[in-house]
Structure formats: C-alpha cells, structure tokens
PDB file of C-alpha atoms in Angstrom:
ATOM      1  CA  MET B 437       0.000   0.000   0.000  1.00 83.00           C
ATOM      2  CA  SER B 438       1.402   3.389  -0.993  1.00 91.00           C
ATOM      3  CA  ALA B 439       1.873   6.113   1.608  1.00 91.00           C
ATOM      4  CA  PRO B 440      -0.919   8.345   0.182  1.00 85.00           C
ATOM      5  CA  THR B 441      -3.342   5.416   0.076  1.00 91.00           C
ATOM      6  CA  LYS B 442      -2.509   4.415   3.641  1.00 93.00           C
ATOM      7  CA  ALA B 443      -2.810   8.011   4.836  1.00 93.00           C
ATOM      8  CA  ARG B 444      -6.214   8.413   3.186  1.00 94.00           C
ATOM      9  CA  SER B 445      -7.422   5.175   4.762  1.00 95.00           C
ATOM     10  CA  LEU B 446      -6.346   6.417   8.189  1.00 96.00           C
ATOM     11  CA  LEU B 447      -8.015   9.793   7.593  1.00 96.00           C
ATOM     12  CA  ASP B 448     -11.263   8.174   6.478  1.00 95.00           C
ATOM     13  CA  GLY B 449     -11.291   6.057   9.616  1.00 97.00           C
ATOM     14  CA  ALA B 450     -10.509   9.003  11.872  1.00 97.00           C
ATOM     15  CA  VAL B 451     -13.286  11.178  10.437  1.00 97.00           C
ATOM     16  CA  SER B 452     -15.782   8.321  10.535  1.00 97.00           C
ATOM     17  CA  TRP B 453     -14.927   7.689  14.196  1.00 96.00           C
ATOM     18  CA  LEU B 454     -15.180  11.393  15.004  1.00 96.00           C
ATOM     19  CA  LEU B 455     -18.592  11.853  13.419  1.00 96.00           C
ATOM     20  CA  SER B 456     -19.909   8.751  15.159  1.00 95.00           C
ATOM     21  CA  ARG B 457     -19.319  10.570  18.470  1.00 94.00           C
ATOM     22  CA  LYS B 458     -21.676  13.460  17.710  1.00 96.00           C
ATOM     23  CA  LEU B 459     -24.174  14.232  20.454  1.00 95.00           C
ATOM     24  CA  PRO B 460     -27.950  14.391  19.838  1.00 93.00           C
ATOM     25  CA  PRO B 461     -29.221  17.573  18.149  1.00 91.00           C
ATOM     26  CA  ASP B 462     -30.834  18.812  21.364  1.00 91.00           C
ATOM     27  CA  ALA B 463     -27.577  18.589  23.364  1.00 92.00           C
ATOM     28  CA  GLY B 464     -25.781  21.798  24.251  1.00 92.00           C
ATOM     29  CA  SER B 465     -22.828  21.052  21.942  1.00 96.00           C
ATOM     30  CA  SER B 466     -22.170  18.834  18.939  1.00 96.00           C
ATOM     31  CA  PHE B 467     -19.396  16.858  20.678  1.00 96.00           C
ATOM     32  CA  PRO B 468     -18.336  16.001  24.237  1.00 95.00           C
ATOM     33  CA  ALA B 469     -14.972  17.100  25.614  1.00 91.00           C
ATOM     34  CA  TRP B 470     -13.707  13.523  25.481  1.00 88.00           C
ATOM     35  CA  THR B 471     -14.971  10.011  24.996  1.00 89.00           C
ATOM     36  CA  ALA B 472     -14.016   6.756  26.692  1.00 90.00           C
ATOM     37  CA  PRO B 473     -15.704   3.481  27.665  1.00 90.00           C
ATOM     38  CA  GLY B 474     -17.961   4.015  30.659  1.00 90.00           C
ATOM     39  CA  VAL B 475     -17.554   7.812  30.591  1.00 89.00           C
ATOM     40  CA  PRO B 476     -20.822   9.710  30.035  1.00 90.00           C
ATOM     41  CA  ALA B 477     -20.756  11.898  26.921  1.00 90.00           C
ATOM     42  CA  VAL B 478     -21.818  15.343  28.088  1.00 91.00           C
ATOM     43  CA  PRO B 479     -21.967  18.727  26.320  1.00 92.00           C
ATOM     44  CA  VAL B 480     -18.921  20.970  26.609  1.00 93.00           C
ATOM     45  CA  ARG B 481     -18.075  24.664  26.390  1.00 94.00           C
ATOM     46  CA  SER B 482     -17.081  26.321  23.128  1.00 97.00           C
ATOM     47  CA  ALA B 483     -13.311  26.271  22.598  1.00 96.00           C
ATOM     48  CA  TRP B 484     -10.468  25.409  20.291  1.00 96.00           C
ATOM     49  CA  CYS B 485      -8.930  22.877  22.664  1.00 94.00           C
ATOM     50  CA  TYR B 486     -11.897  20.556  23.137  1.00 91.00           C
ATOM     51  CA  GLY B 487     -14.956  22.326  21.772  1.00 95.00           C
ATOM     52  CA  ASP B 488     -17.014  22.384  18.609  1.00 98.00           C
ATOM     53  CA  PRO B 489     -15.246  25.350  16.913  1.00 98.00           C
ATOM     54  CA  GLY B 490     -11.909  23.526  17.049  1.00 97.00           C
ATOM     55  CA  VAL B 491     -13.493  20.335  15.728  1.00 97.00           C
ATOM     56  CA  ALA B 492     -15.192  22.230  12.898  1.00 98.00           C
ATOM     57  CA  ALA B 493     -11.989  24.000  11.821  1.00 97.00           C
ATOM     58  CA  ALA B 494      -9.917  20.796  11.835  1.00 96.00           C
ATOM     59  CA  LEU B 495     -12.607  18.894   9.937  1.00 97.00           C
ATOM     60  CA  LEU B 496     -12.876  21.681   7.368  1.00 97.00           C
ATOM     61  CA  CYS B 497      -9.091  21.554   6.885  1.00 95.00           C
ATOM     62  CA  ALA B 498      -9.289  17.798   6.329  1.00 95.00           C
ATOM     63  CA  ALA B 499     -12.202  18.165   3.901  1.00 96.00           C
ATOM     64  CA  ARG B 500     -10.372  20.755   1.829  1.00 95.00           C
ATOM     65  CA  ALA B 501      -7.162  18.712   1.840  1.00 93.00           C
ATOM     66  CA  VAL B 502      -8.821  15.732   0.143  1.00 94.00           C
ATOM     67  CA  ASP B 503     -11.716  17.505  -1.594  1.00 94.00           C
ATOM     68  CA  GLU B 504     -14.386  15.663   0.400  1.00 96.00           C
ATOM     69  CA  ALA B 505     -17.620  17.635   0.056  1.00 96.00           C
ATOM     70  CA  SER B 506     -19.581  15.603   2.608  1.00 97.00           C
ATOM     71  CA  TRP B 507     -17.013  16.363   5.311  1.00 97.00           C
ATOM     72  CA  GLU B 508     -17.137  20.052   4.455  1.00 97.00           C
ATOM     73  CA  ARG B 509     -20.912  20.041   4.861  1.00 97.00           C
ATOM     74  CA  GLU B 510     -20.517  18.390   8.272  1.00 97.00           C
ATOM     75  CA  ALA B 511     -17.852  20.920   9.288  1.00 98.00           C
ATOM     76  CA  LEU B 512     -20.054  23.857   8.305  1.00 98.00           C
ATOM     77  CA  GLU B 513     -23.035  22.417  10.143  1.00 97.00           C
ATOM     78  CA  ILE B 514     -20.929  22.069  13.304  1.00 98.00           C
ATOM     79  CA  ALA B 515     -19.475  25.563  12.869  1.00 98.00           C
ATOM     80  CA  ARG B 516     -22.847  27.231  12.292  1.00 98.00           C
ATOM     81  CA  ARG B 517     -24.334  25.539  15.322  1.00 97.00           C
ATOM     82  CA  ALA B 518     -21.390  26.706  17.422  1.00 98.00           C
ATOM     83  CA  ALA B 519     -21.762  30.224  16.041  1.00 98.00           C
ATOM     84  CA  ALA B 520     -25.430  30.293  17.032  1.00 97.00           C
ATOM     85  CA  ARG B 521     -24.778  29.127  20.580  1.00 96.00           C
ATOM     86  CA  PRO B 522     -25.878  31.746  23.145  1.00 96.00           C
ATOM     87  CA  PRO B 523     -22.794  33.447  24.620  1.00 96.00           C
ATOM     88  CA  ASP B 524     -23.903  32.738  28.180  1.00 95.00           C
ATOM     89  CA  GLN B 525     -23.787  29.012  27.369  1.00 95.00           C
ATOM     90  CA  ALA B 526     -20.372  29.075  25.668  1.00 96.00           C
ATOM     91  CA  GLY B 527     -18.400  28.850  28.928  1.00 94.00           C
ATOM     92  CA  VAL B 528     -15.976  31.628  27.986  1.00 96.00           C
ATOM     93  CA  ARG B 529     -14.354  33.381  30.965  1.00 95.00           C
ATOM     94  CA  ASP B 530     -11.170  34.916  29.559  1.00 97.00           C
ATOM     95  CA  ALA B 531      -9.727  35.942  26.210  1.00 98.00           C
ATOM     96  CA  GLY B 532      -7.023  33.383  25.388  1.00 97.00           C
ATOM     97  CA  LEU B 533      -6.662  31.364  22.189  1.00 97.00           C
ATOM     98  CA  CYS B 534      -7.093  27.952  23.781  1.00 97.00           C
ATOM     99  CA  HIS B 535     -10.563  28.317  25.295  1.00 95.00           C
ATOM    100  CA  GLY B 536     -11.268  32.029  25.361  1.00 97.00           C
ATOM    101  CA  ALA B 537     -12.924  34.751  23.335  1.00 98.00           C
ATOM    102  CA  ALA B 538      -9.958  35.479  21.047  1.00 98.00           C
ATOM    103  CA  GLY B 539      -9.681  31.798  20.149  1.00 98.00           C
ATOM    104  CA  LEU B 540     -13.340  31.603  19.159  1.00 98.00           C
ATOM    105  CA  ALA B 541     -13.067  34.839  17.216  1.00 98.00           C
ATOM    106  CA  HIS B 542     -10.026  33.619  15.300  1.00 97.00           C
ATOM    107  CA  LEU B 543     -11.536  30.227  14.449  1.00 98.00           C
ATOM    108  CA  PHE B 544     -14.803  31.734  13.247  1.00 98.00           C
ATOM    109  CA  ASN B 545     -12.852  34.329  11.282  1.00 95.00           C
ATOM    110  CA  ARG B 546     -10.720  31.644   9.664  1.00 95.00           C
ATOM    111  CA  MET B 547     -13.763  29.605   8.661  1.00 96.00           C
ATOM    112  CA  TYR B 548     -15.555  32.726   7.432  1.00 95.00           C
ATOM    113  CA  GLN B 549     -12.572  33.696   5.262  1.00 92.00           C
ATOM    114  CA  ALA B 550     -12.485  30.167   3.812  1.00 93.00           C
ATOM    115  CA  THR B 551     -16.213  29.836   3.117  1.00 94.00           C
ATOM    116  CA  GLY B 552     -17.794  33.288   2.984  1.00 94.00           C
ATOM    117  CA  ASP B 553     -20.511  32.076   5.353  1.00 96.00           C
ATOM    118  CA  ALA B 554     -22.091  35.233   6.811  1.00 96.00           C
ATOM    119  CA  CYS B 555     -23.096  33.712  10.156  1.00 97.00           C
ATOM    120  CA  LEU B 556     -19.474  32.720  10.796  1.00 97.00           C
ATOM    121  CA  GLY B 557     -18.375  36.260   9.995  1.00 96.00           C
ATOM    122  CA  ASP B 558     -20.945  37.627  12.434  1.00 97.00           C
ATOM    123  CA  ALA B 559     -19.718  35.224  15.114  1.00 98.00           C
ATOM    124  CA  ALA B 560     -16.108  36.287  14.520  1.00 97.00           C
ATOM    125  CA  ARG B 561     -16.957  39.961  14.959  1.00 97.00           C
ATOM    126  CA  PHE B 562     -18.998  39.236  18.085  1.00 98.00           C
ATOM    127  CA  TRP B 563     -16.178  37.314  19.760  1.00 98.00           C
ATOM    128  CA  PHE B 564     -13.569  39.888  18.785  1.00 98.00           C
ATOM    129  CA  ALA B 565     -15.750  42.518  20.422  1.00 97.00           C
ATOM    130  CA  ARG B 566     -16.061  40.316  23.496  1.00 98.00           C
ATOM    131  CA  THR B 567     -12.269  39.922  23.538  1.00 98.00           C
ATOM    132  CA  LEU B 568     -11.899  43.691  23.759  1.00 97.00           C
ATOM    133  CA  GLU B 569     -14.594  43.919  26.442  1.00 97.00           C
ATOM    134  CA  LEU B 570     -12.598  41.480  28.589  1.00 97.00           C
ATOM    135  CA  ARG B 571      -9.576  43.781  28.655  1.00 97.00           C
ATOM    136  CA  ARG B 572      -8.978  45.443  32.020  1.00 96.00           C
ATOM    137  CA  PRO B 573      -6.365  48.223  31.786  1.00 95.00           C
ATOM    138  CA  GLY B 574      -3.783  47.926  34.543  1.00 93.00           C
ATOM    139  CA  CYS B 575      -4.476  44.228  35.112  1.00 92.00           C
ATOM    140  CA  GLY B 576      -2.613  41.183  33.876  1.00 94.00           C
ATOM    141  CA  ILE B 577      -0.477  41.710  30.769  1.00 96.00           C
ATOM    142  CA  ALA B 578      -1.684  44.529  28.520  1.00 96.00           C
ATOM    143  CA  GLY B 579      -4.999  44.322  30.361  1.00 97.00           C
ATOM    144  CA  TYR B 580      -5.480  40.567  30.009  1.00 97.00           C
ATOM    145  CA  ALA B 581      -5.268  37.868  32.670  1.00 96.00           C
ATOM    146  CA  ALA B 582      -5.784  34.125  32.229  1.00 96.00           C
ATOM    147  CA  CYS B 583      -8.452  32.308  34.215  1.00 94.00           C
ATOM    148  CA  GLU B 584      -7.677  28.945  35.780  1.00 88.00           C
ATOM    149  CA  SER B 585     -10.630  27.025  37.126  1.00 79.00           C
ATOM    150  CA  ARG B 586     -11.080  23.512  38.437  1.00 74.00           C
ATOM    151  CA  SER B 587     -14.249  21.769  39.434  1.00 68.00           C
ATOM    152  CA  GLY B 588     -15.299  22.747  42.926  1.00 70.00           C
ATOM    153  CA  GLU B 589     -12.572  25.385  43.315  1.00 76.00           C
ATOM    154  CA  PRO B 590     -12.723  29.192  42.994  1.00 83.00           C
ATOM    155  CA  ALA B 591     -11.397  30.644  39.753  1.00 83.00           C
ATOM    156  CA  ARG B 592      -7.811  31.900  39.869  1.00 91.00           C
ATOM    157  CA  TRP B 593      -6.496  34.685  37.634  1.00 92.00           C
ATOM    158  CA  ARG B 594      -2.854  34.932  36.655  1.00 93.00           C
ATOM    159  CA  ASP B 595      -0.556  36.941  34.403  1.00 96.00           C
ATOM    160  CA  ASP B 596       0.265  34.882  31.322  1.00 96.00           C
ATOM    161  CA  PRO B 597       2.484  36.152  28.487  1.00 97.00           C
ATOM    162  CA  GLY B 598       2.147  32.888  26.527  1.00 96.00           C
ATOM    163  CA  LEU B 599       0.584  31.813  23.272  1.00 97.00           C
ATOM    164  CA  LEU B 600      -2.243  29.413  24.082  1.00 96.00           C
ATOM    165  CA  THR B 601      -3.739  31.017  27.173  1.00 96.00           C
ATOM    166  CA  GLY B 602      -1.917  34.329  27.387  1.00 97.00           C
ATOM    167  CA  ALA B 603      -1.425  37.777  25.938  1.00 97.00           C
ATOM    168  CA  ALA B 604       0.736  36.740  22.965  1.00 98.00           C
ATOM    169  CA  GLY B 605      -2.030  34.590  21.504  1.00 98.00           C
ATOM    170  CA  ILE B 606      -4.629  37.306  22.036  1.00 98.00           C
ATOM    171  CA  ALA B 607      -2.392  39.797  20.238  1.00 97.00           C
ATOM    172  CA  LEU B 608      -1.916  37.452  17.273  1.00 97.00           C
ATOM    173  CA  ALA B 609      -5.666  36.916  16.925  1.00 97.00           C
ATOM    174  CA  LEU B 610      -6.343  40.655  17.026  1.00 97.00           C
ATOM    175  CA  LEU B 611      -3.629  41.320  14.447  1.00 95.00           C
ATOM    176  CA  ALA B 612      -5.161  38.696  12.170  1.00 94.00           C
ATOM    177  CA  ALA B 613      -8.512  40.453  12.513  1.00 93.00           C
ATOM    178  CA  VAL B 614      -7.354  43.905  11.435  1.00 92.00           C
ATOM    179  CA  THR B 615      -4.715  43.257   8.776  1.00 89.00           C
ATOM    180  CA  PRO B 616      -4.871  41.717   5.275  1.00 85.00           C
ATOM    181  CA  ILE B 617      -1.948  39.378   6.071  1.00 86.00           C
ATOM    182  CA  GLU B 618      -2.953  35.725   6.261  1.00 87.00           C
ATOM    183  CA  PRO B 619      -2.093  34.343   9.747  1.00 93.00           C
ATOM    184  CA  ALA B 620      -0.140  31.254   8.723  1.00 91.00           C
ATOM    185  CA  TRP B 621       1.040  30.859  12.335  1.00 94.00           C
ATOM    186  CA  ASP B 622      -2.192  29.031  13.121  1.00 94.00           C
ATOM    187  CA  ARG B 623      -1.053  25.889  11.316  1.00 93.00           C
ATOM    188  CA  MET B 624      -0.151  24.609  14.774  1.00 92.00           C
ATOM    189  CA  LEU B 625      -3.849  24.884  15.701  1.00 92.00           C
ATOM    190  CA  LEU B 626      -4.946  22.881  12.616  1.00 89.00           C
ATOM    191  CA  ALA B 627      -6.841  25.989  11.556  1.00 91.00           C
ATOM    192  CA  SER B 628      -4.742  27.276   8.646  1.00 90.00           C
ATOM    193  CA  LEU B 629      -7.505  27.187   6.065  1.00 88.00           C
ATOM    194  CA  ARG B 630      -6.833  28.559   2.617  1.00 79.00           C
ATOM    195  CA  PRO B 631      -8.954  31.720   2.358  1.00 75.00           C
ATOM    196  CA  THR B 632     -11.016  32.680  -0.654  1.00 67.00           C
ATOM    197  CA  GLY B 633      -9.625  36.184  -0.106  1.00 57.00           C
ATOM    198  CA  TRP B 634      -8.182  37.426   3.176  1.00 53.00           C
ATOM    199  CA  VAL B 635      -9.674  40.668   4.451  1.00 55.00           C
ATOM    200  CA  ALA B 636      -9.760  42.231   7.877  1.00 54.00           C
ATOM    201  CA  ALA B 637     -12.619  40.976  10.049  1.00 60.00           C
ATOM    202  CA  LEU B 638     -12.839  44.272  11.898  1.00 56.00           C
ATOM    203  CA  PRO B 639     -13.222  47.395   9.734  1.00 48.00           C
ATOM    204  CA  PRO B 640     -11.259  50.559  10.636  1.00 42.00           C
ATOM    205  CA  SER B 641     -14.417  52.036  12.230  1.00 38.00           C
ATOM    206  CA  SER B 642     -14.660  49.181  14.722  1.00 39.00           C
ATOM    207  CA  THR B 643     -14.079  49.494  18.448  1.00 35.00           C
ATOM    208  CA  TYR B 644     -10.558  48.112  17.997  1.00 30.00           C
ATOM    209  CA  GLY B 645      -9.677  50.720  15.403  1.00 29.00           C
ATOM    210  CA  ARG B 646     -10.623  53.669  17.596  1.00 26.00           C
TER     211      ARG B 646
END
C-alpha cells in the first residue's frame, strides 16, 4: 500500500470515528470534551482545545485537503451551530486562544474567510468585540489575565504572556482580525484554512480601530 493510500485510509477512519461521536441535536454542543468506555458523553463549552469550533476547523481543513464535500458540509453544520450558541452558554471566561474569546473569534474568522458564510463572519466579529470587552487596563499583561478554574474550586487569575492562554495569543488573533496578512502561524492549531480572499474581520471604524 502506498503512503498516500494508507494516509487516506487512516483519515477516512478518523473522520468516521469522530462523526460517530456526535451528540444528539438537542444537546448543548455537537461533541463532548472527550470520549471513553464508561464515561458519560456530556456537552462541553465552546473552545479550540476541546470544543465544537476547534473540531469544525480541523474537519474543514481535512475536507479541503482531500476535496471531500460531505465532510465540508458536516464541518459547516458544526461551525454554524457553534456560532449560534448563546454566549452565556459558551463557557468563555477569559480571552485566550485555547478556550477564550480570542480563540473563538479567530476560528470563526478563519472559517468565514475560507467559506464566505455570513453567520461565521458575524460570530467572529462578536467574539472579537467580546475579547476587547474582557480587557482590564492595569491588570494582567496589557490588560489581560488568564483564568484557571477547576471543578469545585474558585477561579484563579494569573498573568500569562504565553501563546495558548496568554497575551501573545490574544495579540496574534487581534492582528489577524485587522490586517490583510494571512495568519499562517495558526497551522499549529490545525486551523490554517486557505482563504477565498483574506480581508480584515474588523473594519477601521470598529471598536478596535478607535
């Protein structure tokens, strides 16, 4: 078996397994955070790390890589459902890339740029605005602190200069939103979708531009 044939077989199996784990339509999210024998599959917050937006972006990348239209339809369905999720049910507490507002904004922006889907563009602008609302001048790093929370424990806030949960990642997402330069750095997030035409998500008249 050639390497491309073997790789495609593995990809087909991975996507089939993934889609078989979808939650019922009336659940709060399309996928659980994780799945294992004997572990209840429960809805999860919106996030890149283990939420529907991250799943949708990765699946859309896979669909485009092998020109699989059915996977792209699934990815867009997951993404649109995540975009329509009420913000108070998204579980977002801070602004980081991993599971915060900037991460959601960037993922929705990436998928909007790749598909032109208006509801994804609206979701990107909403979460960028929320990212800016979360800034607290004089706190954290450049006004941003990272929230750490564990079940049954009070939330803890800390200064974080890093990429996934800190100020550096927030800055990269905001830069991607206001410049015409494609953010190829997000290949490490499996979100580097080829755009139909990269444009700034936030126009110069936006809150960020003032």
